[in-house]
Amino acid sequence: MKSKYAYLLLSLCAEIYLPAMWNMSQPAFADALLETTQAVKAGQSTSDAMSPSAQKNTEETDRLLDVEGELKDGDSVLPGNDLIFDSYEFEGEPGEEVIVRLESDEFDPQLTFSAPLGEAPEVIDLTPSDTSAFSIFALPEDGIQRIFVRATDSNERGRYRLTVSRIGPAERRAVEANDLLFLGISQFNESPSIETMQSWRQALSIFREEEIRETFPVASLFWESNALGAIGIGYLNLSQYESAKAYFEESLVIAREINSPGIVSDLINLGAVHTAQDNYALAIGYYERALSIARDLDSWKGANNFRQAEAYALGGLAGLYSSVGQYERAVFYREQSLEIGREVGDLHSERTSLSSLGSSYLRLEEFDKAIDYFEQALEVDRELRDTAAFSSLHGEAAIKSNLGRAYSYLGEHETAISFLNQALELNRSLNIPQRVGSNMGA
């Protein structure tokens, strides 16, 4: 049976713990950059920042590019955006895997890669902190790759070092472990159990290996925190709250040590643990700290990087107040979560918010409002079928069950029976026992 935390696993682990788009490639952005940099010569920065050392170091057999550059006023600017950027091009063997490292002590660096028109480059994001960004990916068929350096914020300027190297054993091992993390997400969502958490434990073991520690002294801690958080969410889904709490707390210690954005997700998940254990005062504290940090980070970054985390913190507070019967307050927080979910295009968050608002209004006996929110949730839920069939069908069953309750309260019994029968059939198809009216918090 899917727990109410099932998508929390997917979103926080895949999007916050392992932020695939945070400090990473954005195909639309890359295409726009390509249009403005057609005149840039191969291997030359848009700010002419290629240093003599870069030419010398590229002669190394494993080094394809080594640049000490600077983002400064006068650099190229993305059309319609105030972000400045530098551009480089390097060449290797077609299909060859390379690791790109970008480091700066003066600004929060981001990497963006070009790709054939309409395609995204094959990239694995391994971003460890706000002072570096690095990725591993395969070179295109012609072996030529253009790469762009930019800051997170339009006001940021400063020096940086960019290197591109052929990957070695430690890098391959790190990729293997990150693959295990994502494999674990799929396995656990398909069949939540202690056994399907094994991929996360294997990844955790790899991240703690001596060679990984020596090669990636900071990043290995970032990845270790990721794995700990994933295991914690697994235990949370399985209602093993003390184990979940232990893993989240260990992850939080590491996240604080390296100043990782995983701090936010750890706090949210600890809030979820304490909510499940009815420790509401502690849960509120964790959610509010997560909310404050997410808002500060979002303001600092000047983008929507942490809006999704903000939505989950608000959703956590809404769920907590709903649990203690304070439905008006639950609506207050859930409406904010819904607004952000729509803003960032997070359909899962939007569906959860809509369904939860319907449940709150059902409890408040405002049945017309409840029906309106449930019907909106049903429409969003149908959009999710292609990407998460089990989760979507389970959510649809819960919503239809609650719609049946709402119509029953309104005295529209034929409509109520229709929705309840649909919910029953969906639950039977998923081998889930039907308990009419048990999905109030869906």
XYZ file of C-alpha atoms in Angstrom:
442
model
C 0.000 0.000 0.000
C 1.259 3.446 -0.831
C 1.928 5.631 2.164
C 1.079 9.309 2.196
C 4.836 9.956 2.129
C 5.403 8.070 -1.127
C 5.849 11.155 -3.253
C 7.788 12.917 -0.533
C 10.379 10.255 -1.220
C 10.344 10.943 -4.931
C 10.358 14.704 -4.692
C 12.695 15.371 -1.823
C 15.154 12.657 -2.680
C 15.220 13.270 -6.413
C 14.714 17.025 -6.431
C 16.194 18.347 -3.227
C 18.584 15.661 -2.049
C 19.730 14.979 -5.608
C 18.756 18.205 -7.385
C 18.851 17.208 -11.027
C 18.231 20.771 -12.182
C 19.960 22.651 -9.339
C 23.190 24.214 -10.630
C 22.647 22.160 -13.749
C 21.864 21.980 -17.397
C 18.705 23.583 -18.749
C 18.201 22.771 -22.455
C 16.107 25.862 -23.181
C 18.727 28.057 -21.567
C 21.489 26.329 -23.525
C 19.654 26.787 -26.833
C 19.261 30.513 -26.138
C 22.937 30.776 -25.282
C 23.925 29.034 -28.479
C 22.023 31.611 -30.499
C 24.047 34.403 -28.899
C 27.466 32.704 -29.060
C 27.758 31.453 -32.628
C 30.762 33.691 -33.194
C 32.675 32.373 -30.198
C 35.830 30.566 -31.271
C 36.551 27.047 -30.088
C 38.209 26.950 -26.697
C 37.860 30.703 -26.087
C 35.814 32.311 -23.326
C 33.251 34.964 -24.155
C 35.198 37.201 -21.793
C 38.566 36.155 -23.246
C 39.328 34.624 -19.880
C 41.279 31.592 -21.117
C 44.460 31.570 -19.045
C 47.938 30.421 -20.203
C 47.739 27.624 -17.668
C 44.719 26.275 -19.469
C 46.712 25.719 -22.639
C 49.476 24.017 -20.684
C 47.256 21.744 -18.633
C 45.132 20.550 -21.543
C 48.231 18.708 -22.739
C 47.766 16.239 -19.871
C 46.404 12.939 -21.124
C 43.353 13.002 -18.815
C 42.682 16.744 -18.944
C 40.660 18.179 -21.833
C 40.284 21.716 -20.494
C 41.644 23.781 -17.598
C 40.493 27.384 -17.356
C 40.905 30.131 -14.775
C 38.326 32.726 -15.752
C 36.266 35.537 -14.323
C 32.620 36.558 -14.645
C 32.677 40.328 -14.861
C 30.799 43.313 -16.215
C 30.995 43.380 -19.997
C 30.585 39.606 -20.449
C 27.879 38.290 -22.744
C 24.349 38.458 -21.355
C 21.508 36.051 -22.048
C 18.808 37.867 -24.088
C 15.898 38.812 -21.864
C 17.911 37.983 -18.749
C 20.521 39.784 -16.654
C 22.651 36.665 -16.198
C 26.133 36.978 -17.660
C 28.072 33.966 -18.869
C 31.346 32.701 -20.306
C 31.461 30.054 -23.017
C 34.051 27.363 -23.805
C 34.364 24.493 -26.251
C 36.415 21.321 -25.876
C 36.851 18.098 -27.833
C 37.286 14.451 -26.899
C 36.410 11.030 -28.212
C 32.754 10.572 -29.312
C 30.737 9.069 -26.477
C 33.601 9.464 -24.044
C 32.580 10.126 -20.442
C 34.072 13.241 -18.882
C 33.804 15.042 -15.578
C 33.373 18.810 -15.525
C 34.299 20.718 -12.377
C 33.527 24.375 -11.738
C 34.737 26.014 -8.529
C 34.577 29.555 -7.194
C 35.090 31.163 -3.789
C 33.421 34.372 -4.983
C 30.002 33.326 -6.382
C 27.612 30.382 -6.604
C 28.582 28.751 -9.931
C 26.337 26.987 -12.410
C 27.093 24.827 -15.438
C 25.008 24.640 -18.587
C 25.773 22.395 -21.566
C 24.848 22.649 -25.206
C 23.076 19.773 -26.933
C 21.671 18.988 -30.385
C 18.560 21.027 -31.097
C 15.596 19.702 -29.162
C 17.673 17.271 -27.111
C 19.021 17.403 -23.576
C 22.641 16.352 -22.975
C 23.279 13.154 -21.063
C 24.240 14.637 -17.718
C 24.467 13.375 -14.159
C 24.348 16.240 -11.680
C 26.708 15.772 -8.757
C 26.565 19.290 -7.328
C 27.953 19.323 -3.779
C 27.759 22.896 -2.529
C 27.300 26.590 -3.267
C 30.973 27.036 -4.162
C 31.211 24.331 -6.799
C 29.304 22.502 -9.479
C 30.327 19.405 -11.345
C 28.796 16.821 -13.616
C 29.621 13.663 -15.494
C 28.252 13.104 -18.979
C 29.006 11.514 -22.352
C 30.326 13.580 -25.247
C 28.143 13.843 -28.379
C 28.723 11.935 -31.585
C 31.251 14.437 -32.956
C 33.092 14.589 -29.610
C 32.733 18.386 -29.437
C 30.989 19.965 -26.478
C 30.266 23.593 -25.620
C 29.957 24.510 -21.966
C 28.708 27.686 -20.297
C 29.678 29.156 -16.942
C 27.277 31.452 -15.140
C 26.307 32.517 -11.631
C 23.073 31.728 -9.853
C 22.249 35.383 -9.282
C 22.469 38.204 -11.823
C 24.400 40.367 -9.338
C 27.131 37.828 -8.731
C 30.601 38.296 -10.236
C 33.959 36.704 -9.570
C 36.779 34.388 -10.501
C 36.427 30.659 -11.080
C 38.280 27.576 -12.244
C 36.794 25.214 -14.819
C 38.304 21.815 -15.631
C 37.200 18.977 -17.894
C 38.855 15.561 -17.460
C 38.376 11.990 -18.498
C 36.784 10.174 -15.587
C 38.731 7.722 -13.435
C 37.796 4.805 -11.149
C 36.608 6.992 -8.256
C 34.339 9.028 -10.516
C 32.853 5.862 -12.031
C 32.275 4.485 -8.557
C 30.501 7.701 -7.571
C 28.261 7.479 -10.618
C 27.471 3.856 -9.769
C 26.422 4.873 -6.256
C 24.235 7.730 -7.492
C 22.621 5.314 -9.954
C 21.875 3.032 -7.006
C 20.162 5.913 -5.222
C 17.818 6.555 -8.118
C 17.294 2.826 -8.677
C 16.277 2.579 -5.038
C 13.632 5.252 -5.512
C 12.003 3.241 -8.298
C 12.293 -0.036 -6.406
C 10.841 1.323 -3.186
C 7.973 3.136 -4.861
C 7.120 -0.064 -6.698
C 7.224 -2.235 -3.573
C 7.939 -0.483 -0.244
C 9.873 -2.818 2.055
C 13.141 -3.198 3.949
C 14.415 -5.372 1.088
C 13.852 -2.726 -1.588
C 15.913 -0.248 0.473
C 19.038 -2.293 -0.215
C 20.148 -0.120 -3.158
C 20.292 2.894 -0.848
C 22.397 0.968 1.673
C 24.800 -0.067 -1.090
C 25.086 3.548 -2.230
C 25.736 4.678 1.340
C 28.530 2.130 1.689
C 30.178 3.330 -1.545
C 30.028 6.985 -0.539
C 31.913 6.100 2.643
C 34.734 4.285 0.813
C 38.212 5.702 1.391
C 38.917 6.337 -2.305
C 35.649 8.266 -2.673
C 36.412 10.288 0.463
C 39.889 11.177 -0.801
C 38.745 12.066 -4.311
C 35.600 13.961 -3.259
C 36.179 15.226 0.313
C 33.096 17.474 0.343
C 30.898 15.865 -2.295
C 31.161 12.432 -0.679
C 29.616 13.914 2.472
C 26.865 15.489 0.372
C 26.119 12.121 -1.226
C 26.293 10.320 2.121
C 23.673 12.732 3.420
C 21.548 11.944 0.358
C 21.687 8.212 1.036
C 20.949 8.626 4.735
C 17.957 10.777 3.888
C 16.651 8.244 1.375
C 16.886 5.420 3.915
C 15.163 7.631 6.471
C 12.275 8.295 4.095
C 12.026 4.571 3.467
C 11.588 3.906 7.169
C 9.106 6.785 7.368
C 7.025 5.146 4.634
C 7.163 1.882 6.587
C 6.041 3.643 9.799
C 9.309 2.745 11.548
C 9.589 6.212 12.991
C 12.507 5.843 15.395
C 14.710 4.403 12.638
C 13.586 7.155 10.262
C 14.391 9.808 12.837
C 17.877 8.403 13.439
C 18.753 8.514 9.741
C 17.318 12.014 9.250
C 19.233 13.317 12.251
C 22.495 11.819 10.968
C 21.831 13.313 7.542
C 21.083 16.688 9.104
C 24.395 16.729 10.979
C 26.292 16.195 7.716
C 24.144 18.684 5.781
C 24.889 21.358 8.375
C 28.592 20.501 8.326
C 28.885 21.165 4.589
C 26.123 23.797 4.404
C 24.077 21.651 2.027
C 20.546 22.522 0.864
C 19.628 19.081 2.182
C 19.185 20.829 5.535
C 15.726 21.891 4.353
C 14.545 18.406 3.383
C 15.949 16.854 6.554
C 14.026 19.347 8.672
C 10.815 18.699 6.698
C 11.238 14.951 7.076
C 11.911 15.242 10.809
C 8.716 17.283 10.998
C 6.890 14.426 9.281
C 8.304 11.896 11.757
C 7.223 13.907 14.775
C 3.794 14.525 13.252
C 3.354 10.782 12.810
C 4.371 10.286 16.453
C 1.918 12.986 17.613
C 4.805 15.178 18.813
C 3.134 18.225 17.324
C 5.124 20.963 19.076
C 8.416 19.452 17.878
C 6.993 18.924 14.387
C 5.897 22.556 14.121
C 9.394 23.664 15.085
C 11.006 21.569 12.358
C 8.527 22.680 9.695
C 8.875 26.351 10.592
C 12.678 26.171 10.528
C 12.546 24.447 7.139
C 10.110 27.062 5.858
C 12.303 29.932 7.040
C 15.463 28.476 5.489
C 13.722 27.631 2.206
C 12.402 31.177 1.918
C 15.808 32.651 2.700
C 17.521 30.425 0.137
C 14.893 31.172 -2.492
C 15.300 34.914 -1.965
C 19.075 34.651 -2.033
C 19.164 32.572 -5.202
C 16.668 34.803 -6.961
C 14.878 31.847 -8.557
C 12.436 29.022 -7.769
C 15.084 26.551 -6.590
C 13.612 26.238 -3.106
C 9.981 27.106 -3.744
C 9.134 23.430 -3.922
C 10.707 22.843 -0.505
C 8.701 25.778 0.799
C 5.537 24.153 -0.533
C 6.308 20.887 1.264
C 7.013 22.662 4.548
C 3.688 24.476 4.252
C 2.015 21.194 3.372
C 3.549 19.583 6.428
C 2.121 22.291 8.653
C -1.263 21.909 6.953
C -1.254 18.162 7.514
C -0.287 18.624 11.144
C -3.098 21.072 11.891
C -5.544 18.832 10.064
C -4.439 15.945 12.296
C -5.384 17.913 15.426
C -8.697 19.104 13.987
C -7.697 22.715 13.272
C -9.068 22.670 9.740
C -9.242 26.441 9.191
C -5.545 26.704 9.976
C -4.845 23.693 7.771
C -6.621 25.456 4.899
C -4.508 28.589 5.514
C -1.225 26.703 5.020
C -2.519 24.370 2.310
C -3.683 27.239 0.108
C -0.163 28.674 0.196
C 1.284 25.276 -0.680
C -1.164 24.969 -3.588
C -0.163 28.359 -4.957
C 3.528 27.441 -4.947
C 2.907 23.989 -6.410
C 1.127 25.570 -9.347
C 3.793 28.239 -9.676
C 6.626 25.718 -10.031
C 4.592 23.201 -12.050
C 4.707 20.429 -9.437
C 1.634 18.353 -10.279
C 2.126 15.995 -7.342
C 2.191 18.876 -4.877
C -0.797 20.479 -6.595
C -2.831 17.260 -6.448
C -1.998 16.709 -2.786
C -2.949 20.280 -1.902
C -6.222 20.153 -3.805
C -7.204 16.816 -2.285
C -6.241 17.944 1.214
C -8.210 21.174 0.829
C -11.190 19.078 -0.196
C -10.740 16.925 2.906
C -10.534 19.968 5.172
C -13.687 21.494 3.728
C -15.401 18.118 4.040
C -14.572 18.174 7.744
C -15.808 21.753 7.935
C -19.051 20.574 6.293
C -18.622 22.984 3.390
C -19.506 20.273 0.914
C -19.713 22.353 -2.271
C -16.165 23.644 -1.724
C -14.988 20.134 -0.909
C -16.440 18.774 -4.138
C -14.873 21.578 -6.159
C -11.391 20.840 -4.767
C -11.778 17.077 -5.126
C -12.814 17.459 -8.776
C -9.811 19.703 -9.447
C -7.577 17.126 -7.751
C -9.066 14.401 -9.910
C -8.210 16.308 -13.087
C -4.599 16.809 -11.963
C -4.346 13.196 -10.846
C -5.286 11.997 -14.323
C -2.367 13.993 -15.736
C 0.007 11.937 -13.596
C -0.940 8.518 -14.918
C 1.801 8.377 -17.544
C 4.573 9.119 -15.050
C 3.428 7.360 -11.872
C 0.616 4.956 -12.667
C 0.300 3.257 -9.285
C 0.510 6.476 -7.272
C -1.921 8.222 -9.588
C -4.528 5.434 -9.507
C -4.274 5.169 -5.752
C -4.750 8.921 -5.473
C -7.714 8.782 -7.834
C -9.335 6.098 -5.693
C -8.904 8.209 -2.560
C -10.349 11.299 -4.223
C -13.348 9.425 -5.609
C -14.014 7.914 -2.204
C -14.063 11.382 -0.666
C -16.246 12.709 -3.493
C -18.687 9.922 -2.668
C -18.767 11.063 0.968
C -19.309 14.696 -0.005
C -22.206 13.910 -2.352
C -23.692 11.624 0.285
C -23.720 14.467 2.808
C -25.467 16.637 0.217
C -28.142 13.960 -0.216
C -27.131 13.204 -3.829
C -26.996 9.486 -3.194
C -26.894 8.239 -6.780
C -23.838 10.335 -7.513
C -22.303 9.256 -4.210
C -22.835 5.572 -5.010
C -21.285 6.054 -8.454
C -18.080 7.571 -7.049
C -17.816 5.041 -4.221
C -18.198 2.152 -6.667
C -15.485 3.642 -8.879
C -13.216 3.956 -5.851
C -13.959 0.371 -4.914
C -13.039 -0.907 -8.374
C -9.798 1.074 -8.437
C -8.783 -0.197 -5.027
C -9.572 -3.769 -6.061
C -7.387 -3.352 -9.148
C -4.547 -2.265 -6.869
C -5.256 -4.990 -4.286
C -6.064 -2.362 -1.680
C -8.943 -3.054 0.739
C -11.678 -0.414 0.433
C -12.443 1.483 3.601
C -15.015 4.098 2.688
C -14.201 7.425 4.255
C -10.679 6.421 5.358
C -8.889 8.684 2.893
C -9.622 12.011 4.536
C -5.995 13.063 4.514
C -5.269 12.041 0.928
